[in-house]
Structures are given as C-alpha cells and as structure tokens.
Amino acid sequence: GENVEQHPSTLSVQEGDSAVIKCTYSDSASNYFPWYKQELGKRPQLIIDIRSNVGEKKDQRIAVTLNKTAKHFSLHITETQPEDSAVYFCAASLNTGNQFYFGTGTSLTVIP
Amino acid sequence: GAGVSQSPSNKVTEKGKDVELRCDPISGHTALYWYRQSLGQGLEFLIYFQGNSAPDKSGLPSDRFSAERTGGSVSTLTIQRTQQEDSAVYLCASSLVGSVHEQYFGPGTRLTVT
C-alpha cells in the first residue's frame, strides 16, 4: 500500500519568513495530494491540493509543488504570519482506491 | 450548507464500557471516513464507507471496534469494552464519490477512557 512520509515534524520560523514542508509517497499511482491545516483543538481543513497532471499550484501565500518522478510534494508558505501556526498534514490518494494516506503532520510555529 | 457534524463532542467513559460515536456527513456525500487522532499524533485511518459497497475495515485496530452506516447517511462507530489506549479524538470526514475529492472533517469526538 501507499506510504506517506512528512518532514519536519516541527518547524519554527520568524514572522515574515518562508516555511517549507515536504512529503514523499511510495505508490506512483497516487494522483491526488491535498494539504490540511489543523489549528489547535479544531478539525483539519483543506488549504490547497494538487493533482498529478500539474507540477505546481499557488493560492496567495501558499503554494504546492509536485515532482512525480521523485514522488515528493511540498507545501510552501511565504510571508508567514502568526495565524499560520498550526499542524499541517499532507496526504496522497489513488482514484482507484478508497483511502487517503496521511503524513504524520508538521507542527508549525510562527514567532512574532 | 451544514458541514459534517459529530456527537457527542466529548465522552468520558470507564474502562470496560461500550461507547457509540455518531457522524452526520454532508448531504449528498456518499463517501464517509473515520479516523483516530491520538494526542499530538497524525490521522489514523479506521474505516471507509462508499455508497452501498462493503466498507473498507482495514484500519480498525481490533475486533472491539465496529462501524455501520445506515441508509447511506449517518454512521456510528462503536467501541466495545473500552481500554485506556482508546482515548483519542475520533474524526469523521465525508466527501463526494471516490478518494480524489476534498474530505470535509467533522469537529471530532474527544473520548477519554478512565
């Protein structure tokens, strides 16, 4: 089955700096890669996703890149703000399967 | 429209008791997932329902765990003879058909087994 690894597990950045979170996956058939943000005590919410037919997607300060050959994808947050502090989860899924495979999460702290 | 709802929001139970956790998915979402999230940990897949198909139970940690989905809508996760290691937040999510659509998560049920 699919195996998703996520790094780093914790990340601290100064406000205004960029943050990068990386994930790798094992099944080359995976074709959908969402990123979820979970604030303390709240439910995970989708912040951005990418499908395997594109290499990069951007939404304001957030961008995701996908390298299908290397089987890795990354979340980039620019001009970080304190409200970006949360746990971020990557995931991978196959359109022929039933499961989302989640990474173990990255706890991001943005220091004012 | 209404999002995914779960009840109860918090449940404290004694070791050995059975508990039932409820999930109401978004109307029209035929896919429903249950996850477990232990303190500071990631999302552990438990079970997946898709329409009238047989559920994918591959993530259930033991035979004390079971789930059903009635009428293709509401789902109930049952944990029998609860153990302290069952303490966690149980999250439900729903999505449109298939696993290439966004999952919408419920607020979770925090289960504490004393």
mmCIF file of C-alpha atoms in Angstrom:
data_model
loop_
_atom_site.group_PDB
_atom_site.id
_atom_site.type_symbol
_atom_site.label_atom_id
_atom_site.label_comp_id
_atom_site.label_asym_id
_atom_site.label_seq_id
_atom_site.Cartn_x
_atom_site.Cartn_y
_atom_site.Cartn_z
ATOM 1 C CA GLY A 1 0.000 0.000 0.000
ATOM 2 C CA GLU A 2 0.847 3.674 -0.078
ATOM 3 C CA ASN A 3 3.250 5.128 2.499
ATOM 4 C CA VAL A 4 3.469 8.888 3.053
ATOM 5 C CA GLU A 5 6.339 10.401 4.993
ATOM 6 C CA GLN A 6 6.367 14.012 6.141
ATOM 7 C CA HIS A 7 9.217 16.227 7.340
ATOM 8 C CA PRO A 8 9.961 18.050 9.508
ATOM 9 C CA SER A 9 7.773 17.097 12.447
ATOM 10 C CA THR A 10 8.211 20.540 13.982
ATOM 11 C CA LEU A 11 9.150 23.826 12.372
ATOM 12 C CA SER A 12 9.657 27.275 13.858
ATOM 13 C CA VAL A 13 10.063 30.366 11.692
ATOM 14 C CA GLN A 14 10.154 34.078 12.277
ATOM 15 C CA GLU A 15 7.161 36.048 11.141
ATOM 16 C CA GLY A 16 7.641 37.081 7.534
ATOM 17 C CA ASP A 17 9.960 34.213 6.677
ATOM 18 C CA SER A 18 9.009 31.277 4.462
ATOM 19 C CA ALA A 19 8.141 27.770 5.629
ATOM 20 C CA VAL A 20 8.540 24.589 3.608
ATOM 21 C CA ILE A 21 7.101 21.191 4.494
ATOM 22 C CA LYS A 22 8.000 18.138 2.450
ATOM 23 C CA CYS A 23 6.262 14.831 1.859
ATOM 24 C CA THR A 24 7.223 11.723 -0.038
ATOM 25 C CA TYR A 25 4.979 8.928 -1.214
ATOM 26 C CA SER A 26 5.657 5.410 -2.354
ATOM 27 C CA ASP A 27 2.911 4.489 -4.815
ATOM 28 C CA SER A 28 3.461 6.008 -8.236
ATOM 29 C CA ALA A 29 -0.260 5.518 -8.950
ATOM 30 C CA SER A 30 -1.205 8.170 -6.386
ATOM 31 C CA ASN A 31 -2.668 11.121 -8.205
ATOM 32 C CA TYR A 32 -4.258 13.480 -5.681
ATOM 33 C CA PHE A 33 -2.313 15.310 -2.987
ATOM 34 C CA PRO A 34 -4.192 17.529 -0.537
ATOM 35 C CA TRP A 35 -2.781 19.543 2.342
ATOM 36 C CA TYR A 36 -4.764 20.067 5.522
ATOM 37 C CA LYS A 37 -4.288 22.646 8.270
ATOM 38 C CA GLN A 38 -5.379 21.797 11.789
ATOM 39 C CA GLU A 39 -5.424 24.576 14.335
ATOM 40 C CA LEU A 40 -5.274 23.620 17.986
ATOM 41 C CA GLY A 41 -8.475 21.923 19.063
ATOM 42 C CA LYS A 42 -10.102 22.271 15.657
ATOM 43 C CA ARG A 43 -10.824 19.996 12.729
ATOM 44 C CA PRO A 44 -8.449 19.588 9.779
ATOM 45 C CA GLN A 45 -9.357 21.818 6.861
ATOM 46 C CA LEU A 46 -8.156 21.652 3.295
ATOM 47 C CA ILE A 47 -5.914 24.566 2.368
ATOM 48 C CA ILE A 48 -4.638 23.508 -1.038
ATOM 49 C CA ASP A 49 -4.459 20.428 -3.215
ATOM 50 C CA ILE A 50 -2.735 19.323 -6.379
ATOM 51 C CA ARG A 51 -3.422 16.624 -8.911
ATOM 52 C CA SER A 52 -0.797 14.631 -10.714
ATOM 53 C CA ASN A 53 -1.312 16.353 -14.039
ATOM 54 C CA VAL A 54 0.229 19.617 -12.787
ATOM 55 C CA GLY A 55 3.559 20.426 -11.195
ATOM 56 C CA GLU A 56 2.708 23.494 -9.166
ATOM 57 C CA LYS A 57 -0.304 25.292 -7.780
ATOM 58 C CA LYS A 58 -0.426 28.584 -5.960
ATOM 59 C CA ASP A 59 -3.046 30.336 -3.863
ATOM 60 C CA GLN A 60 -1.915 33.679 -2.458
ATOM 61 C CA ARG A 61 0.829 32.929 0.103
ATOM 62 C CA ILE A 62 0.507 29.167 -0.223
ATOM 63 C CA ALA A 63 1.926 27.013 -2.971
ATOM 64 C CA VAL A 64 2.348 23.307 -3.530
ATOM 65 C CA THR A 65 4.835 21.642 -5.857
ATOM 66 C CA LEU A 66 4.759 18.070 -7.089
ATOM 67 C CA ASN A 67 7.617 16.021 -8.502
ATOM 68 C CA LYS A 68 6.088 12.810 -9.834
ATOM 69 C CA THR A 69 9.420 11.334 -10.859
ATOM 70 C CA ALA A 70 10.867 11.677 -7.387
ATOM 71 C CA LYS A 71 7.490 11.024 -5.744
ATOM 72 C CA HIS A 72 7.565 14.017 -3.494
ATOM 73 C CA PHE A 73 5.491 17.117 -2.967
ATOM 74 C CA SER A 74 5.998 20.194 -0.850
ATOM 75 C CA LEU A 75 3.990 22.938 0.789
ATOM 76 C CA HIS A 76 5.426 26.443 0.679
ATOM 77 C CA ILE A 77 4.113 29.252 2.836
ATOM 78 C CA THR A 78 5.580 32.687 2.172
ATOM 79 C CA GLU A 79 5.427 35.791 4.370
ATOM 80 C CA THR A 80 4.358 33.696 7.321
ATOM 81 C CA GLN A 81 2.046 35.172 9.911
ATOM 82 C CA PRO A 82 1.277 34.086 13.495
ATOM 83 C CA GLU A 83 -2.109 32.767 12.361
ATOM 84 C CA ASP A 84 -0.292 30.267 10.144
ATOM 85 C CA SER A 85 0.754 28.464 13.331
ATOM 86 C CA ALA A 86 -0.937 25.044 13.206
ATOM 87 C CA VAL A 87 -0.320 21.417 12.382
ATOM 88 C CA TYR A 88 -0.158 20.706 8.670
ATOM 89 C CA PHE A 89 -0.870 17.281 7.182
ATOM 90 C CA CYS A 90 -0.103 16.098 3.698
ATOM 91 C CA ALA A 91 -1.972 13.207 2.115
ATOM 92 C CA ALA A 92 -1.987 11.099 -1.011
ATOM 93 C CA SER A 93 -4.705 9.074 -2.645
ATOM 94 C CA LEU A 94 -5.400 6.997 -5.718
ATOM 95 C CA ASN A 95 -8.560 7.490 -7.714
ATOM 96 C CA THR A 96 -8.908 3.723 -7.895
ATOM 97 C CA GLY A 97 -8.635 3.285 -4.147
ATOM 98 C CA ASN A 98 -10.638 4.130 -1.092
ATOM 99 C CA GLN A 99 -8.163 5.644 1.270
ATOM 100 C CA PHE A 100 -6.354 8.837 1.905
ATOM 101 C CA TYR A 101 -2.891 8.198 3.275
ATOM 102 C CA PHE A 102 -1.844 10.948 5.656
ATOM 103 C CA GLY A 103 1.588 12.085 6.706
ATOM 104 C CA THR A 104 2.350 12.327 10.408
ATOM 105 C CA GLY A 105 1.970 16.084 10.489
ATOM 106 C CA THR A 106 4.202 19.145 10.918
ATOM 107 C CA SER A 107 3.689 21.488 13.823
ATOM 108 C CA LEU A 108 4.468 24.963 12.503
ATOM 109 C CA THR A 109 5.097 27.831 14.896
ATOM 110 C CA VAL A 110 5.422 31.351 13.552
ATOM 111 C CA ILE A 111 7.247 33.543 16.027
ATOM 112 C CA PRO A 112 6.038 37.170 16.065
ATOM 113 C CA GLY B 1 -24.908 24.356 3.899
ATOM 114 C CA ALA B 2 -24.343 22.336 7.024
ATOM 115 C CA GLY B 3 -20.993 20.675 7.418
ATOM 116 C CA VAL B 4 -20.115 17.336 8.946
ATOM 117 C CA SER B 5 -21.378 17.037 12.486
ATOM 118 C CA GLN B 6 -20.372 14.626 15.206
ATOM 119 C CA SER B 7 -21.780 13.782 18.584
ATOM 120 C CA PRO B 8 -21.030 13.815 21.370
ATOM 121 C CA SER B 9 -18.243 16.377 21.308
ATOM 122 C CA ASN B 10 -16.761 14.890 24.460
ATOM 123 C CA LYS B 11 -17.226 11.491 26.044
ATOM 124 C CA VAL B 12 -15.743 10.240 29.283
ATOM 125 C CA THR B 13 -16.268 6.584 29.992
ATOM 126 C CA GLU B 14 -14.983 3.958 32.365
ATOM 127 C CA LYS B 15 -12.694 1.231 31.179
ATOM 128 C CA GLY B 16 -14.685 -1.757 30.009
ATOM 129 C CA LYS B 17 -17.780 0.158 28.973
ATOM 130 C CA ASP B 18 -19.064 0.386 25.396
ATOM 131 C CA VAL B 19 -19.360 3.708 23.576
ATOM 132 C CA GLU B 20 -21.094 4.868 20.414
ATOM 133 C CA LEU B 21 -19.914 7.833 18.403
ATOM 134 C CA ARG B 22 -22.118 9.399 15.757
ATOM 135 C CA CYS B 23 -21.316 11.124 12.476
ATOM 136 C CA ASP B 24 -23.685 13.044 10.217
ATOM 137 C CA PRO B 25 -21.997 13.617 6.854
ATOM 138 C CA ILE B 26 -22.686 16.395 4.407
ATOM 139 C CA SER B 27 -25.862 15.685 2.445
ATOM 140 C CA GLY B 28 -25.059 14.070 -0.864
ATOM 141 C CA HIS B 29 -21.627 12.853 0.171
ATOM 142 C CA THR B 30 -21.524 9.141 -0.437
ATOM 143 C CA ALA B 31 -18.034 8.572 0.972
ATOM 144 C CA LEU B 32 -17.521 8.581 4.738
ATOM 145 C CA TYR B 33 -14.313 8.023 6.686
ATOM 146 C CA TRP B 34 -13.484 7.509 10.341
ATOM 147 C CA TYR B 35 -10.066 8.455 11.715
ATOM 148 C CA ARG B 36 -8.472 8.361 15.129
ATOM 149 C CA GLN B 37 -6.099 11.062 16.294
ATOM 150 C CA SER B 38 -4.180 10.483 19.488
ATOM 151 C CA LEU B 39 -2.705 13.450 21.341
ATOM 152 C CA GLY B 40 -0.097 15.119 19.167
ATOM 153 C CA GLN B 41 -0.280 12.372 16.565
ATOM 154 C CA GLY B 42 -1.360 12.086 12.961
ATOM 155 C CA LEU B 43 -4.561 10.774 11.478
ATOM 156 C CA GLU B 44 -5.002 7.028 11.770
ATOM 157 C CA PHE B 45 -7.444 5.603 9.222
ATOM 158 C CA LEU B 46 -10.086 3.339 10.737
ATOM 159 C CA ILE B 47 -12.845 2.589 8.233
ATOM 160 C CA TYR B 48 -14.313 3.829 4.956
ATOM 161 C CA PHE B 49 -17.857 3.628 3.592
ATOM 162 C CA GLN B 50 -18.742 4.222 -0.048
ATOM 163 C CA GLY B 51 -22.377 4.072 -1.045
ATOM 164 C CA ASN B 52 -23.790 0.578 -0.745
ATOM 165 C CA SER B 53 -20.434 -1.129 -1.176
ATOM 166 C CA ALA B 54 -18.910 -3.239 1.560
ATOM 167 C CA PRO B 55 -16.921 -0.965 3.881
ATOM 168 C CA ASP B 56 -13.139 -0.953 3.945
ATOM 169 C CA LYS B 57 -12.429 -2.013 7.529
ATOM 170 C CA SER B 58 -8.701 -2.469 7.099
ATOM 171 C CA GLY B 59 -7.810 0.235 9.604
ATOM 172 C CA LEU B 60 -9.836 -0.997 12.564
ATOM 173 C CA PRO B 61 -7.298 -1.774 15.323
ATOM 174 C CA SER B 62 -9.182 -4.667 16.910
ATOM 175 C CA ASP B 63 -12.474 -6.534 16.868
ATOM 176 C CA ARG B 64 -13.692 -4.261 19.647
ATOM 177 C CA PHE B 65 -14.166 -1.595 17.004
ATOM 178 C CA SER B 66 -17.064 -1.657 14.562
ATOM 179 C CA ALA B 67 -18.971 0.835 12.487
ATOM 180 C CA GLU B 68 -22.106 0.958 10.477
ATOM 181 C CA ARG B 69 -23.727 3.401 8.153
ATOM 182 C CA THR B 70 -27.476 3.339 7.914
ATOM 183 C CA GLY B 71 -29.272 4.426 4.792
ATOM 184 C CA GLY B 72 -26.063 5.672 3.275
ATOM 185 C CA SER B 73 -26.004 8.666 5.582
ATOM 186 C CA VAL B 74 -25.454 8.650 9.356
ATOM 187 C CA SER B 75 -22.634 6.499 10.662
ATOM 188 C CA THR B 76 -22.000 5.115 14.116
ATOM 189 C CA LEU B 77 -18.606 3.978 15.389
ATOM 190 C CA THR B 78 -18.883 1.563 18.294
ATOM 191 C CA ILE B 79 -16.058 0.680 20.641
ATOM 192 C CA GLN B 80 -16.753 -2.244 22.929
ATOM 193 C CA ARG B 81 -15.011 -2.900 26.242
ATOM 194 C CA THR B 82 -13.088 0.362 26.020
ATOM 195 C CA GLN B 83 -9.455 0.467 27.070
ATOM 196 C CA GLN B 84 -7.384 3.450 28.174
ATOM 197 C CA GLU B 85 -5.416 3.332 24.927
ATOM 198 C CA ASP B 86 -8.668 4.041 23.083
ATOM 199 C CA SER B 87 -8.541 7.600 24.445
ATOM 200 C CA ALA B 88 -8.230 9.892 21.441
ATOM 201 C CA VAL B 89 -10.140 12.264 19.210
ATOM 202 C CA TYR B 90 -12.266 10.386 16.702
ATOM 203 C CA LEU B 91 -12.763 12.328 13.490
ATOM 204 C CA CYS B 92 -15.299 11.663 10.799
ATOM 205 C CA ALA B 93 -14.978 13.008 7.273
ATOM 206 C CA SER B 94 -17.137 12.859 4.184
ATOM 207 C CA SER B 95 -16.550 13.506 0.524
ATOM 208 C CA LEU B 96 -18.098 13.093 -2.870
ATOM 209 C CA VAL B 97 -17.621 9.762 -4.605
ATOM 210 C CA GLY B 98 -14.079 8.493 -4.642
ATOM 211 C CA SER B 99 -10.875 9.486 -2.937
ATOM 212 C CA VAL B 100 -9.905 12.313 -5.257
ATOM 213 C CA HIS B 101 -12.311 14.781 -3.799
ATOM 214 C CA GLU B 102 -11.785 17.011 -0.799
ATOM 215 C CA GLN B 103 -12.622 15.472 2.522
ATOM 216 C CA TYR B 104 -14.639 17.613 4.901
ATOM 217 C CA PHE B 105 -13.947 16.844 8.519
ATOM 218 C CA GLY B 106 -16.285 16.952 11.448
ATOM 219 C CA PRO B 107 -15.270 18.600 14.733
ATOM 220 C CA GLY B 108 -14.425 15.258 16.288
ATOM 221 C CA THR B 109 -15.388 13.422 19.448
ATOM 222 C CA ARG B 110 -12.860 13.515 22.250
ATOM 223 C CA LEU B 111 -13.013 10.158 24.014
ATOM 224 C CA THR B 112 -11.446 9.739 27.424
ATOM 225 C CA VAL B 113 -11.357 6.295 28.989
ATOM 226 C CA THR B 114 -10.684 6.385 32.714
#
